[in-house]
Amino acid sequence: MVAVSGDESDGARTNGWDNPDFVDRTEAVVRLGSMLLSAGTGAYRVKHAMARAAMALGMDRHDAAVSLTEIITTTHMGDNFRTVVREVPRVAVDARRIEALETLSRNMPNGCDAFFLESRLDHISRHVKSIWPAWLNVLSAGMACAAFAVLNRFSIEEALVVLIASASGQAVRRTLARREANQFGVAAIAGAVSSLVYLIVSVLCRAQPWLPLHNVDGTGYVAAILFLVPGFPMMTAVLDIARLDFGAGLPRAFYAMAIVLSAGAGAWAICLVFGLEPLPPGYQITGVWWWIAIAVSTFIGICGFAVMFNSTPAMIWRAALAGTLANLTRFALSAAGVPDAAGSFIGGLITGLLAFAFANHNTLPRITLSVPGSVIMVPGAAMYRTLYWFNASNTTQAITFGMDALIGVLALASGLAAARMCTDPGWTIMRWRPSPHAFRTEEGSTLIG
């Protein structure tokens, strides 16, 4: 952390440390922002939460620049100002903590002091932790990927093997994450473990004809690594860019891309050794059963991802309901011949609008509903197939899957952004605040050098 302070009045600048109360207030505000950023919310929410807290603490003005892992803030109070740079070392997602911090920033009484904010941040830091046990988190990853497998038209038998493989990968990822290992290395190892477990289980099943899973082949491993798709950074990146906050959006986008590349590299290594290919599945469910499978799989998948994001039960059922309705609409549009990109956009739009409706009369932050509800529509399988075919020197297939993945993500996130613009005036009309120290002259006056 780096801090710079000063006095903007005429004459010499002071050392900036002669007002301990001002220093304490700025530190409390920056701590709030860094905790929100480390919980995975977008830069827009971090800035607004810090600005609300600064106003409640009696600051005249608060400006912030937020990136993926860094916050730079300048706070003004009277003639004093203070600039602080704070680094957030790790990128994570914790929907419950986002809710607690957002609620705190919205309900701070005017005129409170730094101790008020610090004490409540201490309480959140100590008590707002994971509400789901480790075994349920691991099982949820497996359920989410199994649901992804069904939506990608893999058979029920393959989905069960995917559940085992992805749960194994999530267990490895949690173990390494607790040891604070490099996140890209963790993604690569978890992807390799999931692919290897899928291969081992499928081989064992085929070796026993009497088992119900003896028809499982090796193509479904691509669904077993979908729990590594960084849905929160991927969606918030586009939302930040939609607000012209490129300093926050681009690093998030590159981070999400690096995680996908790392996970794909780990899975590709297993493919290279054992000859697996992520071929499109041939299993088909028809008629009303397919629509039932879409609804059930989408609901289960969203619940699984929401548990991984440490969402509360209130968040989970709302996000699952919104995402299920949106995904059913997306599949219906695809069946009617609507281009997939348009269907993804409408799916994201519906998710965002329903998230607004569900969050409008309670304390739930909208992002904790819209992002989990839309992650199930991310074309994760196409992303990993892109990496495989590039490594297999099949450029045509790689470009085909790559464009499908890119357009799908952009369309989905654009739908979320459009929903936000339709329901939030702060997104529709962006007003920039002028500098409080801008030099202004009367109309018609002349400056004399």
Coordinates of C-alpha atoms in Angstrom, one line a residue:
M1 CA 0.0 0.0 0.0
V2 CA 1.2 3.5 -0.9
A3 CA -0.3 6.7 0.5
V4 CA 0.3 10.3 -0.5
S5 CA -1.2 13.2 1.4
G6 CA -1.2 16.9 1.2
D7 CA -2.8 20.3 1.7
E8 CA -4.3 22.0 -1.3
S9 CA -4.5 25.5 0.3
D10 CA -2.2 28.4 -0.7
G11 CA 1.3 28.1 0.5
A12 CA 3.5 25.1 1.3
R13 CA 2.0 21.6 1.4
T14 CA 1.9 19.9 4.8
N15 CA 3.1 16.4 5.4
G16 CA -0.5 15.1 5.3
W17 CA -0.2 13.1 8.5
D18 CA -1.3 15.9 10.9
N19 CA -4.9 14.8 10.7
P20 CA -5.1 11.2 12.1
D21 CA -8.9 11.1 11.8
F22 CA -8.7 11.9 8.1
V23 CA -6.1 9.1 7.6
D24 CA -8.3 6.6 9.6
R25 CA -11.3 7.5 7.4
T26 CA -9.5 7.0 4.1
E27 CA -8.0 3.7 5.3
A28 CA -11.5 2.4 6.3
V29 CA -13.0 3.4 2.9
V30 CA -10.1 1.7 1.0
R31 CA -10.4 -1.4 3.1
L32 CA -14.1 -1.6 2.2
G33 CA -13.2 -1.4 -1.5
S34 CA -10.4 -3.9 -1.3
M35 CA -12.7 -6.4 0.5
L36 CA -15.4 -6.0 -2.2
L37 CA -12.8 -6.3 -5.0
S38 CA -11.4 -9.5 -3.5
A39 CA -14.9 -10.9 -3.3
G40 CA -15.2 -10.7 -7.1
T41 CA -17.7 -7.9 -7.8
G42 CA -17.3 -5.5 -10.7
A43 CA -15.4 -2.2 -10.6
Y44 CA -18.6 -0.2 -10.8
R45 CA -19.9 -1.6 -7.6
V46 CA -16.5 -1.2 -5.8
K47 CA -16.4 2.5 -6.8
H48 CA -19.9 3.3 -5.7
A49 CA -19.6 1.4 -2.4
M50 CA -16.5 3.4 -1.5
A51 CA -18.1 6.7 -2.6
R52 CA -21.2 6.0 -0.4
A53 CA -19.0 5.2 2.5
A54 CA -16.8 8.2 2.0
M55 CA -19.8 10.5 1.9
A56 CA -21.2 8.9 5.1
L57 CA -17.8 9.5 6.8
G58 CA -17.9 13.2 5.9
M59 CA -15.6 13.3 2.9
D60 CA -16.2 16.0 0.3
R61 CA -15.2 13.9 -2.7
H62 CA -13.9 10.4 -3.4
D63 CA -12.4 9.3 -6.7
A64 CA -11.2 5.8 -7.5
A65 CA -9.5 3.8 -10.3
V66 CA -10.1 0.0 -9.9
S67 CA -8.5 -2.8 -11.8
L68 CA -8.5 -6.5 -11.3
T69 CA -6.1 -6.5 -8.4
E70 CA -5.5 -2.9 -7.5
I71 CA -7.3 0.1 -6.2
I72 CA -6.1 3.7 -6.5
T73 CA -8.2 6.3 -4.5
T74 CA -8.0 10.0 -3.8
T75 CA -10.2 11.4 -1.0
H76 CA -10.8 15.1 -0.4
M77 CA -12.0 16.7 2.8
G78 CA -11.7 20.5 3.0
D79 CA -8.3 21.5 1.8
N80 CA -6.8 18.1 2.5
F81 CA -6.5 15.2 0.1
R82 CA -5.0 11.8 0.4
T83 CA -4.2 9.2 -2.3
V84 CA -3.9 5.5 -1.5
V85 CA -2.9 2.6 -3.6
R86 CA -4.0 -0.8 -2.4
E87 CA -3.2 -4.2 -4.0
V88 CA -5.5 -7.2 -3.7
P89 CA -3.3 -10.2 -4.1
R90 CA -5.9 -12.9 -5.0
V91 CA -8.9 -13.1 -7.3
A92 CA -11.8 -15.0 -5.8
V93 CA -15.6 -15.0 -5.7
D94 CA -17.8 -14.8 -2.6
A95 CA -21.4 -13.8 -3.2
R96 CA -22.3 -13.8 0.5
R97 CA -19.5 -11.4 1.3
I98 CA -20.5 -9.1 -1.6
E99 CA -24.0 -8.9 -0.2
A100 CA -22.7 -8.1 3.3
L101 CA -20.4 -5.4 2.1
E102 CA -23.0 -3.9 -0.2
T103 CA -25.5 -3.8 2.6
L104 CA -23.1 -2.1 4.9
S105 CA -22.2 0.6 2.4
R106 CA -25.9 1.3 1.7
N107 CA -26.9 1.6 5.4
M108 CA -24.0 3.7 6.9
P109 CA -25.5 6.6 8.8
N110 CA -24.3 10.1 7.9
G111 CA -21.7 11.5 10.2
C112 CA -20.4 8.1 11.4
D113 CA -16.7 7.7 12.2
A114 CA -13.9 5.4 11.0
F115 CA -14.3 3.1 14.0
F116 CA -17.9 2.5 13.0
L117 CA -16.9 1.2 9.6
E118 CA -13.8 -0.6 10.7
S119 CA -15.7 -2.5 13.4
R120 CA -18.3 -3.7 10.9
L121 CA -15.6 -4.7 8.4
D122 CA -13.9 -6.7 11.2
H123 CA -17.2 -8.5 11.9
I124 CA -17.7 -9.3 8.2
S125 CA -14.1 -10.5 7.9
R126 CA -14.4 -12.8 10.9
H127 CA -17.9 -14.1 10.5
V128 CA -19.0 -13.9 6.8
K129 CA -17.3 -17.0 5.5
S130 CA -18.3 -20.0 3.5
I131 CA -21.8 -21.3 4.5
W132 CA -21.4 -24.5 2.6
P133 CA -19.2 -27.5 3.8
A134 CA -16.3 -28.5 1.6
W135 CA -17.9 -31.8 0.5
L136 CA -21.0 -29.9 -0.7
N137 CA -18.8 -27.5 -2.6
V138 CA -17.1 -30.4 -4.3
L139 CA -20.3 -32.2 -5.1
S140 CA -21.8 -29.0 -6.4
A141 CA -19.0 -28.6 -9.0
G142 CA -19.8 -32.2 -10.1
M143 CA -23.5 -31.5 -10.4
A144 CA -22.9 -28.3 -12.3
C145 CA -20.7 -30.0 -14.8
A146 CA -23.0 -33.0 -15.1
A147 CA -25.8 -30.5 -15.9
F148 CA -23.6 -28.8 -18.5
A149 CA -23.0 -32.3 -20.0
V150 CA -26.7 -32.9 -20.4
L151 CA -27.2 -29.4 -22.0
N152 CA -24.4 -30.2 -24.4
R153 CA -26.3 -33.4 -25.4
F154 CA -24.1 -36.0 -23.6
S155 CA -25.9 -39.0 -22.3
I156 CA -27.0 -39.5 -18.7
E157 CA -24.3 -42.2 -18.3
E158 CA -21.6 -39.7 -19.5
A159 CA -23.0 -37.0 -17.2
L160 CA -22.6 -39.3 -14.2
V161 CA -18.9 -39.9 -15.1
V162 CA -18.5 -36.2 -15.6
L163 CA -19.9 -35.7 -12.1
I164 CA -17.2 -37.9 -10.6
A165 CA -14.4 -36.4 -12.7
S166 CA -15.3 -32.8 -12.1
A167 CA -15.8 -33.3 -8.4
S168 CA -12.3 -34.8 -8.2
G169 CA -10.9 -31.8 -10.0
Q170 CA -12.7 -29.4 -7.7
A171 CA -11.3 -31.2 -4.6
V172 CA -7.8 -30.8 -6.0
R173 CA -8.4 -27.1 -6.8
R174 CA -9.7 -26.4 -3.3
T175 CA -6.8 -28.1 -1.7
L176 CA -4.2 -26.2 -3.8
A177 CA -6.1 -22.9 -3.4
R178 CA -6.0 -23.2 0.4
R179 CA -2.2 -23.4 0.1
E180 CA -2.3 -20.2 -2.0
A181 CA -0.8 -21.8 -5.1
N182 CA -0.6 -19.9 -8.4
Q183 CA -4.1 -19.8 -9.8
F184 CA -3.1 -20.6 -13.4
G185 CA -1.1 -23.6 -12.2
V186 CA -4.1 -24.7 -10.1
A187 CA -6.4 -24.5 -13.1
A188 CA -4.0 -26.5 -15.2
I189 CA -3.6 -29.2 -12.6
A190 CA -7.3 -29.4 -11.9
G191 CA -8.1 -29.6 -15.6
A192 CA -5.6 -32.5 -16.0
V193 CA -6.9 -34.3 -12.9
S194 CA -10.5 -34.1 -14.1
S195 CA -9.7 -35.3 -17.6
L196 CA -7.6 -38.2 -16.2
V197 CA -10.3 -39.3 -13.7
Y198 CA -12.9 -39.2 -16.5
L199 CA -10.6 -41.4 -18.6
I200 CA -9.9 -43.9 -15.8
V201 CA -13.6 -44.2 -14.8
S202 CA -14.8 -44.5 -18.4
V203 CA -12.2 -47.3 -19.1
L204 CA -13.2 -49.2 -16.0
C205 CA -16.8 -48.9 -17.0
R206 CA -16.2 -50.2 -20.5
A207 CA -14.3 -53.1 -19.0
Q208 CA -17.4 -54.3 -17.2
P209 CA -20.2 -55.0 -19.6
W210 CA -22.6 -55.6 -16.8
L211 CA -22.3 -52.0 -15.5
P212 CA -25.0 -49.5 -16.6
L213 CA -22.1 -47.1 -17.6
H214 CA -20.3 -49.5 -20.0
N215 CA -21.3 -47.5 -23.1
V216 CA -19.4 -44.4 -21.9
D217 CA -16.7 -43.2 -24.3
G218 CA -13.9 -40.6 -23.9
T219 CA -15.4 -37.6 -25.5
G220 CA -17.2 -36.3 -22.5
Y221 CA -14.1 -35.2 -20.7
V222 CA -14.6 -31.7 -22.1
A223 CA -17.6 -31.3 -19.9
A224 CA -15.7 -32.4 -16.8
I225 CA -13.5 -29.3 -16.8
L226 CA -16.3 -26.7 -17.2
F227 CA -16.3 -25.9 -13.5
L228 CA -13.0 -24.1 -14.3
V229 CA -14.8 -21.6 -16.6
P230 CA -14.3 -18.2 -14.8
G231 CA -17.9 -17.0 -15.1
F232 CA -17.8 -14.1 -12.7
P233 CA -14.6 -12.4 -14.2
M234 CA -15.9 -13.2 -17.7
M235 CA -19.2 -11.5 -17.2
T236 CA -18.0 -8.6 -15.0
A237 CA -15.3 -7.8 -17.6
V238 CA -17.9 -7.1 -20.3
L239 CA -20.0 -5.1 -17.8
D240 CA -17.1 -2.9 -16.9
I241 CA -16.2 -2.3 -20.5
A242 CA -19.9 -1.4 -21.2
R243 CA -19.3 1.4 -18.7
L244 CA -16.2 2.5 -20.6
D245 CA -14.1 1.3 -17.7
F246 CA -11.4 -0.4 -19.8
G247 CA -8.9 -0.2 -16.9
A248 CA -11.0 -2.7 -15.0
G249 CA -12.6 -4.7 -17.9
L250 CA -9.6 -5.6 -20.0
P251 CA -7.5 -7.1 -17.1
R252 CA -10.6 -9.1 -16.1
A253 CA -11.0 -10.4 -19.6
F254 CA -7.4 -11.3 -19.9
Y255 CA -7.5 -13.1 -16.5
A256 CA -10.5 -15.1 -17.6
M257 CA -8.8 -16.0 -20.9
A258 CA -5.7 -17.1 -19.0
I259 CA -7.7 -19.3 -16.7
V260 CA -9.4 -21.0 -19.7
L261 CA -6.0 -21.4 -21.5
S262 CA -4.5 -22.9 -18.3
A263 CA -7.3 -25.4 -17.7
G264 CA -7.4 -26.3 -21.4
A265 CA -3.6 -26.9 -21.4
G266 CA -4.0 -29.3 -18.5
A267 CA -6.8 -31.2 -20.3
W268 CA -4.9 -31.2 -23.6
A269 CA -1.9 -32.8 -22.0
I270 CA -4.0 -35.8 -21.0
C271 CA -5.5 -35.8 -24.5
L272 CA -2.1 -35.9 -26.0
V273 CA -0.9 -38.8 -23.9
F274 CA -4.1 -41.0 -24.1
G275 CA -5.5 -39.9 -27.5
L276 CA -8.8 -38.4 -26.2
E277 CA -10.8 -36.2 -28.6
P278 CA -13.5 -33.7 -27.6
L279 CA -15.9 -34.7 -30.3
P280 CA -19.5 -33.5 -30.3
P281 CA -21.8 -36.0 -28.7
G282 CA -24.3 -38.0 -30.7
Y283 CA -26.8 -38.6 -27.9
Q284 CA -30.2 -37.1 -28.6
I285 CA -33.2 -36.6 -26.3
T286 CA -36.3 -35.7 -28.3
G287 CA -39.8 -34.3 -27.6
V288 CA -41.0 -33.0 -24.3
W289 CA -38.3 -35.0 -22.5
W290 CA -35.7 -32.7 -24.0
W291 CA -37.4 -29.6 -22.7
I292 CA -37.7 -31.2 -19.3
A293 CA -34.0 -32.1 -19.4
I294 CA -33.1 -28.5 -20.2
A295 CA -35.2 -27.1 -17.4
V296 CA -34.0 -29.6 -14.8
S297 CA -30.3 -29.5 -15.9
T298 CA -30.3 -25.7 -16.0
F299 CA -31.8 -25.4 -12.5
I300 CA -29.3 -27.9 -11.1
G301 CA -26.4 -26.4 -12.9
I302 CA -27.1 -22.9 -11.7
C303 CA -27.5 -24.1 -8.1
G304 CA -24.2 -25.9 -8.3
F305 CA -22.3 -22.9 -9.6
A306 CA -24.1 -20.7 -7.0
V307 CA -22.9 -22.9 -4.2
M308 CA -19.4 -22.7 -5.6
F309 CA -19.8 -18.9 -5.5
N310 CA -20.8 -19.1 -1.8
S311 CA -24.3 -17.8 -2.5
T312 CA -27.0 -17.8 0.1
P313 CA -30.1 -19.9 -0.3
A314 CA -32.1 -16.8 -1.1
M315 CA -29.6 -16.0 -3.9
I316 CA -29.6 -19.6 -5.2
W317 CA -33.2 -20.1 -5.9
R318 CA -33.7 -16.7 -7.4
A319 CA -30.7 -17.1 -9.7
A320 CA -31.8 -20.6 -10.6
L321 CA -35.3 -19.5 -11.5
A322 CA -34.1 -16.6 -13.6
G323 CA -31.5 -18.6 -15.4
T324 CA -33.8 -21.5 -16.1
L325 CA -36.5 -19.3 -17.7
A326 CA -33.8 -17.5 -19.7
N327 CA -32.1 -20.7 -20.9
L328 CA -35.4 -22.3 -21.9
T329 CA -36.1 -19.2 -24.0
R330 CA -32.7 -19.4 -25.6
F331 CA -33.2 -23.0 -26.6
A332 CA -36.7 -22.2 -27.9
L333 CA -35.3 -19.4 -30.1
S334 CA -32.6 -21.7 -31.4
A335 CA -35.2 -24.4 -32.2
A336 CA -37.1 -21.7 -34.1
G337 CA -34.1 -20.9 -36.3
V338 CA -33.0 -17.7 -34.5
P339 CA -29.2 -17.3 -34.6
D340 CA -27.4 -18.5 -31.5
A341 CA -25.9 -15.1 -30.9
A342 CA -29.3 -13.4 -30.8
G343 CA -30.6 -16.2 -28.5
S344 CA -27.7 -15.7 -26.1
F345 CA -28.3 -12.0 -26.0
I346 CA -31.9 -12.4 -25.2
G347 CA -31.1 -15.0 -22.6
G348 CA -28.7 -12.6 -20.9
L349 CA -31.3 -9.8 -21.2
I350 CA -34.0 -12.0 -19.6
T351 CA -31.6 -13.1 -16.8
G352 CA -30.7 -9.5 -16.1
L353 CA -34.3 -8.2 -16.0
L354 CA -35.4 -11.0 -13.8
A355 CA -32.4 -10.5 -11.5
F356 CA -33.5 -6.8 -11.2
A357 CA -37.1 -7.9 -10.4
F358 CA -36.0 -10.4 -7.7
A359 CA -33.4 -8.0 -6.1
N360 CA -35.4 -4.8 -6.3
H361 CA -37.1 -5.1 -2.9
N362 CA -34.4 -6.8 -0.8
T363 CA -30.7 -6.4 0.0
L364 CA -29.5 -8.9 -2.6
P365 CA -26.9 -7.3 -5.0
R366 CA -28.1 -7.8 -8.6
I367 CA -24.7 -9.2 -9.7
T368 CA -25.1 -12.1 -7.2
L369 CA -28.2 -13.2 -9.2
S370 CA -27.5 -12.3 -12.8
V371 CA -24.0 -13.8 -13.0
P372 CA -24.7 -17.2 -11.5
G373 CA -28.0 -17.3 -13.5
S374 CA -26.1 -16.7 -16.8
V375 CA -23.0 -18.8 -16.3
I376 CA -24.9 -22.0 -17.4
M377 CA -25.3 -20.4 -20.8
V378 CA -21.5 -19.7 -21.3
P379 CA -20.3 -21.9 -24.2
G380 CA -17.5 -23.5 -22.2
A381 CA -17.3 -26.7 -24.2
A382 CA -16.6 -24.7 -27.3
M383 CA -13.8 -22.8 -25.6
Y384 CA -11.9 -26.0 -24.7
R385 CA -12.6 -27.6 -28.1
T386 CA -11.0 -24.5 -29.6
L387 CA -7.7 -25.2 -27.7
Y388 CA -7.7 -28.8 -28.6
W389 CA -8.1 -28.3 -32.3
F390 CA -5.5 -25.6 -32.3
N391 CA -3.1 -28.0 -30.7
A392 CA -4.1 -30.6 -33.2
S393 CA -3.2 -28.2 -36.1
N394 CA -6.8 -28.2 -37.3
T395 CA -7.2 -24.5 -37.7
T396 CA -10.6 -24.7 -39.4
Q397 CA -12.2 -26.5 -36.5
A398 CA -10.4 -24.3 -34.0
I399 CA -11.7 -21.1 -35.6
T400 CA -15.2 -22.4 -35.8
F401 CA -15.4 -23.3 -32.1
G402 CA -13.5 -20.2 -31.1
M403 CA -15.8 -17.9 -32.9
D404 CA -18.8 -19.7 -31.4
A405 CA -17.4 -19.3 -27.9
L406 CA -16.4 -15.6 -28.4
I407 CA -19.7 -14.5 -29.9
G408 CA -21.6 -16.5 -27.3
V409 CA -19.9 -14.9 -24.4
L410 CA -20.1 -11.4 -25.8
A411 CA -23.8 -11.7 -26.7
L412 CA -24.6 -13.1 -23.3
A413 CA -22.8 -10.4 -21.4
S414 CA -24.2 -7.8 -23.7
G415 CA -27.7 -8.9 -22.8
L416 CA -26.8 -8.5 -19.1
A417 CA -25.4 -5.0 -19.8
A418 CA -28.6 -4.1 -21.8
A419 CA -30.7 -5.2 -18.9
R420 CA -28.7 -3.0 -16.6
M421 CA -29.1 0.0 -18.9
C422 CA -32.9 -0.6 -19.0
T423 CA -33.2 -0.6 -15.2
D424 CA -30.4 1.6 -13.8
P425 CA -30.3 5.3 -14.8
G426 CA -26.6 5.3 -13.7
W427 CA -25.9 3.0 -16.6
T428 CA -28.2 4.6 -19.1
I429 CA -26.9 8.2 -18.7
M430 CA -23.3 8.5 -17.6
R431 CA -22.5 11.9 -16.1
W432 CA -18.9 12.7 -15.4
R433 CA -18.3 14.8 -12.3
P434 CA -16.2 18.0 -13.0
S435 CA -13.1 18.7 -11.0
P436 CA -13.9 20.7 -7.9
H437 CA -10.8 22.8 -8.6
A438 CA -11.4 23.5 -12.3
F439 CA -10.5 27.1 -13.2
R440 CA -13.6 28.9 -14.5
T441 CA -14.0 32.4 -15.9
E442 CA -17.0 34.6 -16.5
E443 CA -18.4 34.4 -20.1
G444 CA -16.7 37.1 -22.2
S445 CA -13.8 37.6 -19.8
T446 CA -10.2 37.7 -21.0
L447 CA -7.3 35.9 -19.5
I448 CA -4.3 38.2 -19.0
G449 CA -0.9 36.4 -19.1

